[in-house]
Amino acid sequence: MNALAYRFAAVAFILILCAPIAARDCRPQVHEGWVRMPPNKTMPMMAGFGRIVNRCKTPVNIMSARSPSFGSVELHETRVVDGINRMRPVSELRLPPDGSAVLKPGGMHLMLMQPGAALKAGSKIVIEFELRGGGMLLGEFQLRKPEL
């Protein structure tokens, strides 16, 4: 074998060894995260939206969420039941392989309760998502004034 063939074989061997590590380290990502601030500063809750993308070859389940900026963070979904919008907590959020979940007003969203400090429009907060099987996903969310 010549030197070029040895190099090619060495690179292929290293890539084969690293593939399981890369798959194990695969994590979803938060895109376009934002938090709608309440119209009234005395309201103790806000809502978070964005898109969580899973480019992994296996499904990922988000089991819970938390933030150092809030006392409580919950996954919620809004559904129309008997003509009335009803909001309910969701126990987990499944992201299919090479899929995504959209958090949007009137649908799946984050309920952010008990803000720990005065938050201002334009500032950013971090939300930590706990993944089934261990691991965390960090997402950055920008605070926005409510659209009136």
mmCIF file of N, CA and C in Angstrom:
data_model
loop_
_atom_site.group_PDB
_atom_site.id
_atom_site.type_symbol
_atom_site.label_atom_id
_atom_site.label_comp_id
_atom_site.label_asym_id
_atom_site.label_seq_id
_atom_site.Cartn_x
_atom_site.Cartn_y
_atom_site.Cartn_z
ATOM 1 N N MET A 1 0.846 -1.190 0.000
ATOM 2 C CA MET A 1 0.000 0.000 0.000
ATOM 3 C C MET A 1 0.881 1.239 0.000
ATOM 4 N N ASN A 2 0.452 2.237 -0.724
ATOM 5 C CA ASN A 2 1.230 3.472 -0.732
ATOM 6 C C ASN A 2 0.796 4.383 0.418
ATOM 7 N N ALA A 3 1.517 5.471 0.611
ATOM 8 C CA ALA A 3 1.271 6.391 1.741
ATOM 9 C C ALA A 3 -0.133 6.997 1.687
ATOM 10 N N LEU A 4 -0.622 7.308 0.502
ATOM 11 C CA LEU A 4 -1.953 7.889 0.366
ATOM 12 C C LEU A 4 -3.029 6.895 0.810
ATOM 13 N N ALA A 5 -2.890 5.646 0.464
ATOM 14 C CA ALA A 5 -3.861 4.628 0.871
ATOM 15 C C ALA A 5 -3.851 4.454 2.379
ATOM 16 N N TYR A 6 -2.647 4.499 2.999
ATOM 17 C CA TYR A 6 -2.563 4.408 4.465
ATOM 18 C C TYR A 6 -3.278 5.586 5.134
ATOM 19 N N ARG A 7 -3.070 6.765 4.613
ATOM 20 C CA ARG A 7 -3.729 7.952 5.173
ATOM 21 C C ARG A 7 -5.251 7.837 5.054
ATOM 22 N N PHE A 8 -5.708 7.411 3.889
ATOM 23 C CA PHE A 8 -7.146 7.256 3.679
ATOM 24 C C PHE A 8 -7.715 6.228 4.657
ATOM 25 N N ALA A 9 -7.025 5.118 4.829
ATOM 26 C CA ALA A 9 -7.485 4.072 5.746
ATOM 27 C C ALA A 9 -7.498 4.590 7.182
ATOM 28 N N ALA A 10 -6.504 5.375 7.571
ATOM 29 C CA ALA A 10 -6.440 5.924 8.930
ATOM 30 C C ALA A 10 -7.596 6.888 9.174
ATOM 31 N N VAL A 11 -7.873 7.753 8.207
ATOM 32 C CA VAL A 11 -8.975 8.708 8.352
ATOM 33 C C VAL A 11 -10.308 7.962 8.429
ATOM 34 N N ALA A 12 -10.506 6.965 7.576
ATOM 35 C CA ALA A 12 -11.747 6.184 7.603
ATOM 36 C C ALA A 12 -11.910 5.488 8.949
ATOM 37 N N PHE A 13 -10.839 4.942 9.489
ATOM 38 C CA PHE A 13 -10.886 4.261 10.778
ATOM 39 C C PHE A 13 -11.278 5.228 11.896
ATOM 40 N N ILE A 14 -10.702 6.413 11.899
ATOM 41 C CA ILE A 14 -11.019 7.422 12.919
ATOM 42 C C ILE A 14 -12.486 7.848 12.807
ATOM 43 N N LEU A 15 -12.983 8.045 11.588
ATOM 44 C CA LEU A 15 -14.387 8.429 11.407
ATOM 45 C C LEU A 15 -15.331 7.340 11.900
ATOM 46 N N ILE A 16 -14.977 6.097 11.662
ATOM 47 C CA ILE A 16 -15.808 4.990 12.138
ATOM 48 C C ILE A 16 -15.833 4.964 13.661
ATOM 49 N N LEU A 17 -14.686 5.207 14.292
ATOM 50 C CA LEU A 17 -14.627 5.224 15.751
ATOM 51 C C LEU A 17 -15.405 6.390 16.349
ATOM 52 N N CYS A 18 -15.405 7.517 15.664
ATOM 53 C CA CYS A 18 -16.058 8.722 16.194
ATOM 54 C C CYS A 18 -17.562 8.756 15.936
ATOM 55 N N ALA A 19 -18.068 7.978 15.003
ATOM 56 C CA ALA A 19 -19.498 8.024 14.656
ATOM 57 C C ALA A 19 -20.399 7.764 15.851
ATOM 58 N N PRO A 20 -20.145 6.732 16.690
ATOM 59 C CA PRO A 20 -21.023 6.542 17.853
ATOM 60 C C PRO A 20 -20.966 7.706 18.833
ATOM 61 N N ILE A 21 -19.814 8.321 18.975
ATOM 62 C CA ILE A 21 -19.684 9.470 19.875
ATOM 63 C C ILE A 21 -20.521 10.627 19.345
ATOM 64 N N ALA A 22 -20.441 10.891 18.039
ATOM 65 C CA ALA A 22 -21.215 11.984 17.449
ATOM 66 C C ALA A 22 -22.703 11.723 17.584
ATOM 67 N N ALA A 23 -23.136 10.481 17.367
ATOM 68 C CA ALA A 23 -24.556 10.166 17.506
ATOM 69 C C ALA A 23 -25.010 10.335 18.941
ATOM 70 N N ARG A 24 -24.175 9.935 19.893
ATOM 71 C CA ARG A 24 -24.530 10.040 21.298
ATOM 72 C C ARG A 24 -24.596 11.504 21.730
ATOM 73 N N ASP A 25 -23.760 12.344 21.136
ATOM 74 C CA ASP A 25 -23.718 13.754 21.495
ATOM 75 C C ASP A 25 -24.728 14.597 20.720
ATOM 76 N N CYS A 26 -25.484 13.971 19.856
ATOM 77 C CA CYS A 26 -26.465 14.700 19.062
ATOM 78 C C CYS A 26 -27.507 15.315 20.000
ATOM 79 N N ARG A 27 -27.740 16.590 19.859
ATOM 80 C CA ARG A 27 -28.716 17.304 20.691
ATOM 81 C C ARG A 27 -29.593 18.169 19.790
ATOM 82 N N PRO A 28 -30.859 18.294 20.147
ATOM 83 C CA PRO A 28 -31.704 19.242 19.413
ATOM 84 C C PRO A 28 -31.231 20.676 19.672
ATOM 85 N N GLN A 29 -31.764 21.596 18.918
ATOM 86 C CA GLN A 29 -31.413 23.009 19.061
ATOM 87 C C GLN A 29 -32.674 23.860 19.086
ATOM 88 N N VAL A 30 -32.603 24.938 19.851
ATOM 89 C CA VAL A 30 -33.701 25.905 19.908
ATOM 90 C C VAL A 30 -33.407 27.009 18.904
ATOM 91 N N HIS A 31 -34.396 27.314 18.080
ATOM 92 C CA HIS A 31 -34.277 28.388 17.088
ATOM 93 C C HIS A 31 -35.375 29.413 17.329
ATOM 94 N N GLU A 32 -35.039 30.673 17.126
ATOM 95 C CA GLU A 32 -36.013 31.771 17.163
ATOM 96 C C GLU A 32 -36.817 31.808 18.462
ATOM 97 N N GLY A 33 -36.166 31.523 19.591
ATOM 98 C CA GLY A 33 -36.849 31.530 20.879
ATOM 99 C C GLY A 33 -37.207 32.945 21.329
ATOM 100 N N TRP A 34 -38.423 33.120 21.783
ATOM 101 C CA TRP A 34 -38.848 34.427 22.298
ATOM 102 C C TRP A 34 -39.894 34.241 23.381
ATOM 103 N N VAL A 35 -39.978 35.232 24.237
ATOM 104 C CA VAL A 35 -40.931 35.235 25.351
ATOM 105 C C VAL A 35 -41.801 36.471 25.212
ATOM 106 N N ARG A 36 -43.118 36.251 25.250
ATOM 107 C CA ARG A 36 -44.054 37.380 25.205
ATOM 108 C C ARG A 36 -44.245 37.894 26.615
ATOM 109 N N MET A 37 -43.868 39.153 26.809
ATOM 110 C CA MET A 37 -44.042 39.785 28.113
ATOM 111 C C MET A 37 -45.516 40.124 28.311
ATOM 112 N N PRO A 38 -45.962 40.154 29.548
ATOM 113 C CA PRO A 38 -47.377 40.473 29.793
ATOM 114 C C PRO A 38 -47.644 41.959 29.551
ATOM 115 N N PRO A 39 -48.894 42.300 29.197
ATOM 116 C CA PRO A 39 -49.229 43.709 29.000
ATOM 117 C C PRO A 39 -49.217 44.487 30.313
ATOM 118 N N ASN A 40 -49.359 43.772 31.416
ATOM 119 C CA ASN A 40 -49.408 44.378 32.736
ATOM 120 C C ASN A 40 -48.250 43.812 33.570
ATOM 121 N N LYS A 41 -47.408 44.661 34.113
ATOM 122 C CA LYS A 41 -46.222 44.205 34.856
ATOM 123 C C LYS A 41 -46.551 43.407 36.109
ATOM 124 N N THR A 42 -47.797 43.482 36.570
ATOM 125 C CA THR A 42 -48.149 42.751 37.788
ATOM 126 C C THR A 42 -48.540 41.297 37.507
ATOM 127 N N MET A 43 -48.682 40.933 36.247
ATOM 128 C CA MET A 43 -49.026 39.548 35.919
ATOM 129 C C MET A 43 -47.831 38.644 36.216
ATOM 130 N N PRO A 44 -48.047 37.544 36.931
ATOM 131 C CA PRO A 44 -46.931 36.703 37.362
ATOM 132 C C PRO A 44 -46.512 35.635 36.351
ATOM 133 N N MET A 45 -46.956 35.734 35.094
ATOM 134 C CA MET A 45 -46.565 34.714 34.125
ATOM 135 C C MET A 45 -46.371 35.295 32.746
ATOM 136 N N MET A 46 -45.565 34.556 31.967
ATOM 137 C CA MET A 46 -45.286 34.910 30.581
ATOM 138 C C MET A 46 -45.350 33.626 29.765
ATOM 139 N N ALA A 47 -45.309 33.767 28.444
ATOM 140 C CA ALA A 47 -45.348 32.592 27.563
ATOM 141 C C ALA A 47 -44.130 32.596 26.655
ATOM 142 N N GLY A 48 -43.577 31.392 26.415
ATOM 143 C CA GLY A 48 -42.393 31.240 25.574
ATOM 144 C C GLY A 48 -42.709 30.469 24.302
ATOM 145 N N PHE A 49 -42.074 30.911 23.210
ATOM 146 C CA PHE A 49 -42.335 30.337 21.892
ATOM 147 C C PHE A 49 -41.018 30.142 21.135
ATOM 148 N N GLY A 50 -41.077 29.442 20.045
ATOM 149 C CA GLY A 50 -39.912 29.223 19.202
ATOM 150 C C GLY A 50 -40.037 27.888 18.487
ATOM 151 N N ARG A 51 -38.907 27.387 18.016
ATOM 152 C CA ARG A 51 -38.877 26.120 17.296
ATOM 153 C C ARG A 51 -37.733 25.294 17.863
ATOM 154 N N ILE A 52 -38.020 24.034 18.180
ATOM 155 C CA ILE A 52 -36.993 23.122 18.669
ATOM 156 C C ILE A 52 -36.779 22.081 17.578
ATOM 157 N N VAL A 53 -35.563 22.024 17.058
ATOM 158 C CA VAL A 53 -35.233 21.177 15.916
ATOM 159 C C VAL A 53 -34.376 20.005 16.360
ATOM 160 N N ASN A 54 -34.752 18.814 15.918
ATOM 161 C CA ASN A 54 -34.002 17.595 16.215
ATOM 162 C C ASN A 54 -33.413 17.060 14.914
ATOM 163 N N ARG A 55 -32.132 17.248 14.708
ATOM 164 C CA ARG A 55 -31.454 16.744 13.517
ATOM 165 C C ARG A 55 -30.853 15.353 13.760
ATOM 166 N N CYS A 56 -31.134 14.781 14.928
ATOM 167 C CA CYS A 56 -30.597 13.476 15.296
ATOM 168 C C CYS A 56 -31.331 12.367 14.544
ATOM 169 N N LYS A 57 -30.722 11.195 14.509
ATOM 170 C CA LYS A 57 -31.320 10.047 13.820
ATOM 171 C C LYS A 57 -32.273 9.269 14.722
ATOM 172 N N THR A 58 -32.393 9.705 15.963
ATOM 173 C CA THR A 58 -33.306 9.059 16.910
ATOM 174 C C THR A 58 -34.233 10.118 17.502
ATOM 175 N N PRO A 59 -35.411 9.713 17.990
ATOM 176 C CA PRO A 59 -36.297 10.696 18.626
ATOM 177 C C PRO A 59 -35.697 11.215 19.923
ATOM 178 N N VAL A 60 -36.099 12.402 20.295
ATOM 179 C CA VAL A 60 -35.676 13.021 21.546
ATOM 180 C C VAL A 60 -36.934 13.453 22.286
ATOM 181 N N ASN A 61 -36.992 13.147 23.575
ATOM 182 C CA ASN A 61 -38.136 13.551 24.382
ATOM 183 C C ASN A 61 -37.693 14.583 25.405
ATOM 184 N N ILE A 62 -38.392 15.715 25.431
ATOM 185 C CA ILE A 62 -38.157 16.748 26.435
ATOM 186 C C ILE A 62 -39.107 16.445 27.588
ATOM 187 N N MET A 63 -38.535 16.243 28.778
ATOM 188 C CA MET A 63 -39.326 15.832 29.933
ATOM 189 C C MET A 63 -39.785 17.008 30.789
ATOM 190 N N SER A 64 -38.980 18.056 30.847
ATOM 191 C CA SER A 64 -39.334 19.221 31.659
ATOM 192 C C SER A 64 -38.473 20.399 31.235
ATOM 193 N N ALA A 65 -38.784 21.552 31.808
ATOM 194 C CA ALA A 65 -38.031 22.767 31.513
ATOM 195 C C ALA A 65 -37.899 23.585 32.785
ATOM 196 N N ARG A 66 -36.830 24.377 32.848
ATOM 197 C CA ARG A 66 -36.628 25.285 33.979
ATOM 198 C C ARG A 66 -35.765 26.451 33.505
ATOM 199 N N SER A 67 -35.776 27.486 34.316
ATOM 200 C CA SER A 67 -34.984 28.673 33.995
ATOM 201 C C SER A 67 -34.578 29.362 35.284
ATOM 202 N N PRO A 68 -33.344 29.837 35.367
ATOM 203 C CA PRO A 68 -32.950 30.599 36.550
ATOM 204 C C PRO A 68 -33.708 31.917 36.675
ATOM 205 N N SER A 69 -34.381 32.336 35.600
ATOM 206 C CA SER A 69 -35.116 33.604 35.610
ATOM 207 C C SER A 69 -36.549 33.474 36.115
ATOM 208 N N PHE A 70 -37.029 32.217 36.283
ATOM 209 C CA PHE A 70 -38.413 31.990 36.684
ATOM 210 C C PHE A 70 -38.492 30.920 37.766
ATOM 211 N N GLY A 71 -39.482 31.051 38.637
ATOM 212 C CA GLY A 71 -39.691 30.062 39.686
ATOM 213 C C GLY A 71 -40.210 28.748 39.145
ATOM 214 N N SER A 72 -40.931 28.798 38.023
ATOM 215 C CA SER A 72 -41.519 27.584 37.452
ATOM 216 C C SER A 72 -41.641 27.739 35.935
ATOM 217 N N VAL A 73 -41.338 26.655 35.218
ATOM 218 C CA VAL A 73 -41.507 26.611 33.757
ATOM 219 C C VAL A 73 -42.210 25.299 33.433
ATOM 220 N N GLU A 74 -43.284 25.382 32.655
ATOM 221 C CA GLU A 74 -44.039 24.183 32.281
ATOM 222 C C GLU A 74 -44.294 24.174 30.777
ATOM 223 N N LEU A 75 -44.329 22.975 30.211
ATOM 224 C CA LEU A 75 -44.766 22.792 28.831
ATOM 225 C C LEU A 75 -46.286 22.754 28.850
ATOM 226 N N HIS A 76 -46.916 23.557 27.995
ATOM 227 C CA HIS A 76 -48.375 23.613 27.927
ATOM 228 C C HIS A 76 -48.827 23.513 26.479
ATOM 229 N N GLU A 77 -50.094 23.189 26.335
ATOM 230 C CA GLU A 77 -50.699 23.175 25.017
ATOM 231 C C GLU A 77 -52.098 23.762 25.135
ATOM 232 N N THR A 78 -52.494 24.512 24.125
ATOM 233 C CA THR A 78 -53.844 25.066 24.071
ATOM 234 C C THR A 78 -54.631 24.284 23.039
ATOM 235 N N ARG A 79 -55.805 23.841 23.430
ATOM 236 C CA ARG A 79 -56.704 23.119 22.524
ATOM 237 C C ARG A 79 -58.095 23.705 22.649
ATOM 238 N N VAL A 80 -58.847 23.652 21.565
ATOM 239 C CA VAL A 80 -60.232 24.087 21.591
ATOM 240 C C VAL A 80 -61.091 22.878 21.975
ATOM 241 N N VAL A 81 -61.797 23.007 23.099
ATOM 242 C CA VAL A 81 -62.682 21.952 23.593
ATOM 243 C C VAL A 81 -64.069 22.567 23.761
ATOM 244 N N ASP A 82 -65.027 22.022 23.046
ATOM 245 C CA ASP A 82 -66.402 22.541 23.086
ATOM 246 C C ASP A 82 -66.450 24.032 22.777
ATOM 247 N N GLY A 83 -65.624 24.447 21.811
ATOM 248 C CA GLY A 83 -65.619 25.835 21.383
ATOM 249 C C GLY A 83 -64.874 26.792 22.299
ATOM 250 N N ILE A 84 -64.207 26.262 23.317
ATOM 251 C CA ILE A 84 -63.479 27.107 24.275
ATOM 252 C C ILE A 84 -62.004 26.718 24.278
ATOM 253 N N ASN A 85 -61.123 27.730 24.243
ATOM 254 C CA ASN A 85 -59.691 27.463 24.354
ATOM 255 C C ASN A 85 -59.368 26.967 25.751
ATOM 256 N N ARG A 86 -58.742 25.826 25.828
ATOM 257 C CA ARG A 86 -58.341 25.247 27.121
ATOM 258 C C ARG A 86 -56.847 24.991 27.093
ATOM 259 N N MET A 87 -56.201 25.381 28.171
ATOM 260 C CA MET A 87 -54.773 25.181 28.292
ATOM 261 C C MET A 87 -54.534 24.060 29.297
ATOM 262 N N ARG A 88 -53.573 23.176 28.963
ATOM 263 C CA ARG A 88 -53.262 22.086 29.879
ATOM 264 C C ARG A 88 -51.770 21.798 29.837
ATOM 265 N N PRO A 89 -51.211 21.323 30.947
ATOM 266 C CA PRO A 89 -49.799 20.941 30.958
ATOM 267 C C PRO A 89 -49.569 19.703 30.083
ATOM 268 N N VAL A 90 -48.399 19.595 29.536
ATOM 269 C CA VAL A 90 -47.994 18.447 28.721
ATOM 270 C C VAL A 90 -46.864 17.751 29.464
ATOM 271 N N SER A 91 -46.972 16.430 29.629
ATOM 272 C CA SER A 91 -45.977 15.697 30.424
ATOM 273 C C SER A 91 -44.630 15.585 29.725
ATOM 274 N N GLU A 92 -44.624 15.510 28.398
ATOM 275 C CA GLU A 92 -43.368 15.496 27.658
ATOM 276 C C GLU A 92 -43.617 15.919 26.226
ATOM 277 N N LEU A 93 -42.546 16.341 25.580
ATOM 278 C CA LEU A 93 -42.621 16.799 24.194
ATOM 279 C C LEU A 93 -41.694 15.922 23.363
ATOM 280 N N ARG A 94 -42.264 15.169 22.419
ATOM 281 C CA ARG A 94 -41.484 14.250 21.596
ATOM 282 C C ARG A 94 -41.071 14.942 20.306
ATOM 283 N N LEU A 95 -39.776 14.881 20.017
ATOM 284 C CA LEU A 95 -39.240 15.399 18.763
ATOM 285 C C LEU A 95 -38.851 14.206 17.899
ATOM 286 N N PRO A 96 -39.499 14.003 16.766
ATOM 287 C CA PRO A 96 -39.160 12.852 15.928
ATOM 288 C C PRO A 96 -37.776 13.017 15.307
ATOM 289 N N PRO A 97 -37.181 11.923 14.832
ATOM 290 C CA PRO A 97 -35.887 12.042 14.148
ATOM 291 C C PRO A 97 -35.993 13.010 12.979
ATOM 292 N N ASP A 98 -35.020 13.873 12.867
ATOM 293 C CA ASP A 98 -34.968 14.871 11.796
ATOM 294 C C ASP A 98 -36.280 15.654 11.707
ATOM 295 N N GLY A 99 -36.845 15.983 12.875
ATOM 296 C CA GLY A 99 -38.104 16.720 12.926
ATOM 297 C C GLY A 99 -38.002 17.909 13.859
ATOM 298 N N SER A 100 -39.135 18.521 14.134
ATOM 299 C CA SER A 100 -39.133 19.695 15.004
ATOM 300 C C SER A 100 -40.486 19.837 15.695
ATOM 301 N N ALA A 101 -40.497 20.695 16.689
ATOM 302 C CA ALA A 101 -41.728 21.080 17.378
ATOM 303 C C ALA A 101 -41.784 22.599 17.360
ATOM 304 N N VAL A 102 -42.944 23.120 17.039
ATOM 305 C CA VAL A 102 -43.131 24.571 16.997
ATOM 306 C C VAL A 102 -43.921 24.986 18.225
ATOM 307 N N LEU A 103 -43.352 25.897 18.987
ATOM 308 C CA LEU A 103 -44.035 26.482 20.140
ATOM 309 C C LEU A 103 -44.592 27.808 19.656
ATOM 310 N N LYS A 104 -45.934 27.939 19.686
ATOM 311 C CA LYS A 104 -46.546 29.142 19.113
ATOM 312 C C LYS A 104 -47.789 29.537 19.903
ATOM 313 N N PRO A 105 -48.164 30.811 19.812
ATOM 314 C CA PRO A 105 -49.389 31.254 20.472
ATOM 315 C C PRO A 105 -50.583 30.428 19.982
ATOM 316 N N GLY A 106 -51.423 29.992 20.912
ATOM 317 C CA GLY A 106 -52.589 29.211 20.565
ATOM 318 C C GLY A 106 -52.305 27.726 20.378
ATOM 319 N N GLY A 107 -51.085 27.287 20.642
ATOM 320 C CA GLY A 107 -50.711 25.884 20.480
ATOM 321 C C GLY A 107 -49.792 25.460 21.616
ATOM 322 N N MET A 108 -48.796 24.668 21.272
ATOM 323 C CA MET A 108 -47.788 24.253 22.252
ATOM 324 C C MET A 108 -46.958 25.482 22.633
ATOM 325 N N HIS A 109 -46.666 25.627 23.927
ATOM 326 C CA HIS A 109 -45.890 26.780 24.386
ATOM 327 C C HIS A 109 -45.303 26.492 25.763
ATOM 328 N N LEU A 110 -44.491 27.411 26.240
ATOM 329 C CA LEU A 110 -43.936 27.338 27.586
ATOM 330 C C LEU A 110 -44.677 28.335 28.467
ATOM 331 N N MET A 111 -45.060 27.910 29.656
ATOM 332 C CA MET A 111 -45.611 28.833 30.646
ATOM 333 C C MET A 111 -44.476 29.139 31.613
ATOM 334 N N LEU A 112 -44.129 30.404 31.695
ATOM 335 C CA LEU A 112 -43.033 30.879 32.546
ATOM 336 C C LEU A 112 -43.665 31.648 33.697
ATOM 337 N N MET A 113 -43.563 31.089 34.899
ATOM 338 C CA MET A 113 -44.271 31.667 36.042
ATOM 339 C C MET A 113 -43.306 32.133 37.117
ATOM 340 N N GLN A 114 -43.731 33.138 37.846
ATOM 341 C CA GLN A 114 -42.979 33.697 38.967
ATOM 342 C C GLN A 114 -41.596 34.206 38.547
ATOM 343 N N PRO A 115 -41.565 35.279 37.744
ATOM 344 C CA PRO A 115 -40.260 35.835 37.368
ATOM 345 C C PRO A 115 -39.483 36.257 38.608
ATOM 346 N N GLY A 116 -38.191 35.943 38.605
ATOM 347 C CA GLY A 116 -37.365 36.222 39.777
ATOM 348 C C GLY A 116 -36.898 37.661 39.877
ATOM 349 N N ALA A 117 -36.935 38.375 38.786
ATOM 350 C CA ALA A 117 -36.474 39.768 38.776
ATOM 351 C C ALA A 117 -37.228 40.508 37.676
ATOM 352 N N ALA A 118 -37.107 41.819 37.695
ATOM 353 C CA ALA A 118 -37.733 42.616 36.639
ATOM 354 C C ALA A 118 -37.025 42.317 35.319
ATOM 355 N N LEU A 119 -37.790 41.918 34.329
ATOM 356 C CA LEU A 119 -37.233 41.594 33.022
ATOM 357 C C LEU A 119 -37.634 42.675 32.037
ATOM 358 N N LYS A 120 -36.734 42.976 31.113
ATOM 359 C CA LYS A 120 -36.980 44.056 30.168
ATOM 360 C C LYS A 120 -37.016 43.520 28.744
ATOM 361 N N ALA A 121 -37.856 44.141 27.923
ATOM 362 C CA ALA A 121 -37.923 43.784 26.512
ATOM 363 C C ALA A 121 -36.541 43.935 25.886
ATOM 364 N N GLY A 122 -36.186 42.980 25.060
ATOM 365 C CA GLY A 122 -34.878 42.989 24.404
ATOM 366 C C GLY A 122 -33.841 42.159 25.132
ATOM 367 N N SER A 123 -34.046 41.919 26.434
ATOM 368 C CA SER A 123 -33.077 41.096 27.168
ATOM 369 C C SER A 123 -33.312 39.626 26.823
ATOM 370 N N LYS A 124 -32.341 38.793 27.181
ATOM 371 C CA LYS A 124 -32.412 37.374 26.869
ATOM 372 C C LYS A 124 -32.353 36.553 28.144
ATOM 373 N N ILE A 125 -33.074 35.428 28.115
ATOM 374 C CA ILE A 125 -33.046 34.486 29.232
ATOM 375 C C ILE A 125 -32.664 33.113 28.689
ATOM 376 N N VAL A 126 -32.251 32.237 29.582
ATOM 377 C CA VAL A 126 -31.924 30.864 29.218
ATOM 378 C C VAL A 126 -32.983 29.939 29.790
ATOM 379 N N ILE A 127 -33.411 29.002 28.980
ATOM 380 C CA ILE A 127 -34.320 27.947 29.435
ATOM 381 C C ILE A 127 -33.597 26.625 29.221
ATOM 382 N N GLU A 128 -33.600 25.806 30.271
ATOM 383 C CA GLU A 128 -32.946 24.497 30.235
ATOM 384 C C GLU A 128 -34.031 23.433 30.068
ATOM 385 N N PHE A 129 -33.866 22.577 29.067
ATOM 386 C CA PHE A 129 -34.803 21.486 28.823
ATOM 387 C C PHE A 129 -34.133 20.182 29.240
ATOM 388 N N GLU A 130 -34.821 19.426 30.104
ATOM 389 C CA GLU A 130 -34.306 18.124 30.525
ATOM 390 C C GLU A 130 -34.732 17.075 29.501
ATOM 391 N N LEU A 131 -33.768 16.288 29.011
ATOM 392 C CA LEU A 131 -34.040 15.273 28.009
ATOM 393 C C LEU A 131 -34.167 13.898 28.652
ATOM 394 N N ARG A 132 -35.062 13.083 28.114
ATOM 395 C CA ARG A 132 -35.210 11.711 28.619
ATOM 396 C C ARG A 132 -33.879 10.983 28.416
ATOM 397 N N GLY A 133 -33.488 10.234 29.419
ATOM 398 C CA GLY A 133 -32.228 9.508 29.341
ATOM 399 C C GLY A 133 -31.045 10.329 29.807
ATOM 400 N N GLY A 134 -31.305 11.527 30.287
ATOM 401 C CA GLY A 134 -30.229 12.397 30.765
ATOM 402 C C GLY A 134 -29.862 13.435 29.726
ATOM 403 N N GLY A 135 -29.157 14.399 30.166
ATOM 404 C CA GLY A 135 -28.727 15.473 29.276
ATOM 405 C C GLY A 135 -29.667 16.656 29.336
ATOM 406 N N MET A 136 -29.138 17.771 28.941
ATOM 407 C CA MET A 136 -29.874 19.027 28.944
ATOM 408 C C MET A 136 -29.711 19.715 27.592
ATOM 409 N N LEU A 137 -30.720 20.447 27.230
ATOM 410 C CA LEU A 137 -30.694 21.304 26.058
ATOM 411 C C LEU A 137 -30.872 22.728 26.561
ATOM 412 N N LEU A 138 -29.963 23.614 26.200
ATOM 413 C CA LEU A 138 -30.077 25.017 26.591
ATOM 414 C C LEU A 138 -30.634 25.822 25.418
ATOM 415 N N GLY A 139 -31.593 26.663 25.708
ATOM 416 C CA GLY A 139 -32.159 27.526 24.684
ATOM 417 C C GLY A 139 -32.148 28.967 25.136
ATOM 418 N N GLU A 140 -31.859 29.856 24.209
ATOM 419 C CA GLU A 140 -31.859 31.293 24.498
ATOM 420 C C GLU A 140 -33.153 31.885 23.948
ATOM 421 N N PHE A 141 -33.834 32.673 24.795
ATOM 422 C CA PHE A 141 -35.115 33.272 24.431
ATOM 423 C C PHE A 141 -35.044 34.772 24.671
ATOM 424 N N GLN A 142 -35.466 35.540 23.676
ATOM 425 C CA GLN A 142 -35.469 37.004 23.796
ATOM 426 C C GLN A 142 -36.836 37.483 24.250
ATOM 427 N N LEU A 143 -36.844 38.420 25.204
ATOM 428 C CA LEU A 143 -38.103 38.981 25.690
ATOM 429 C C LEU A 143 -38.617 40.039 24.726
ATOM 430 N N ARG A 144 -39.920 39.954 24.421
ATOM 431 C CA ARG A 144 -40.564 40.912 23.513
ATOM 432 C C ARG A 144 -41.770 41.531 24.197
ATOM 433 N N LYS A 145 -42.021 42.781 23.858
ATOM 434 C CA LYS A 145 -43.237 43.446 24.332
ATOM 435 C C LYS A 145 -44.440 42.798 23.684
ATOM 436 N N PRO A 146 -45.560 42.755 24.373
ATOM 437 C CA PRO A 146 -46.757 42.157 23.770
ATOM 438 C C PRO A 146 -47.255 43.017 22.612
ATOM 439 N N GLU A 147 -47.797 42.327 21.616
ATOM 440 C CA GLU A 147 -48.408 43.045 20.490
ATOM 441 C C GLU A 147 -49.844 43.362 20.872
ATOM 442 N N LEU A 148 -50.142 44.612 20.930
ATOM 443 C CA LEU A 148 -51.507 45.020 21.338
ATOM 444 C C LEU A 148 -52.359 45.328 20.147
#
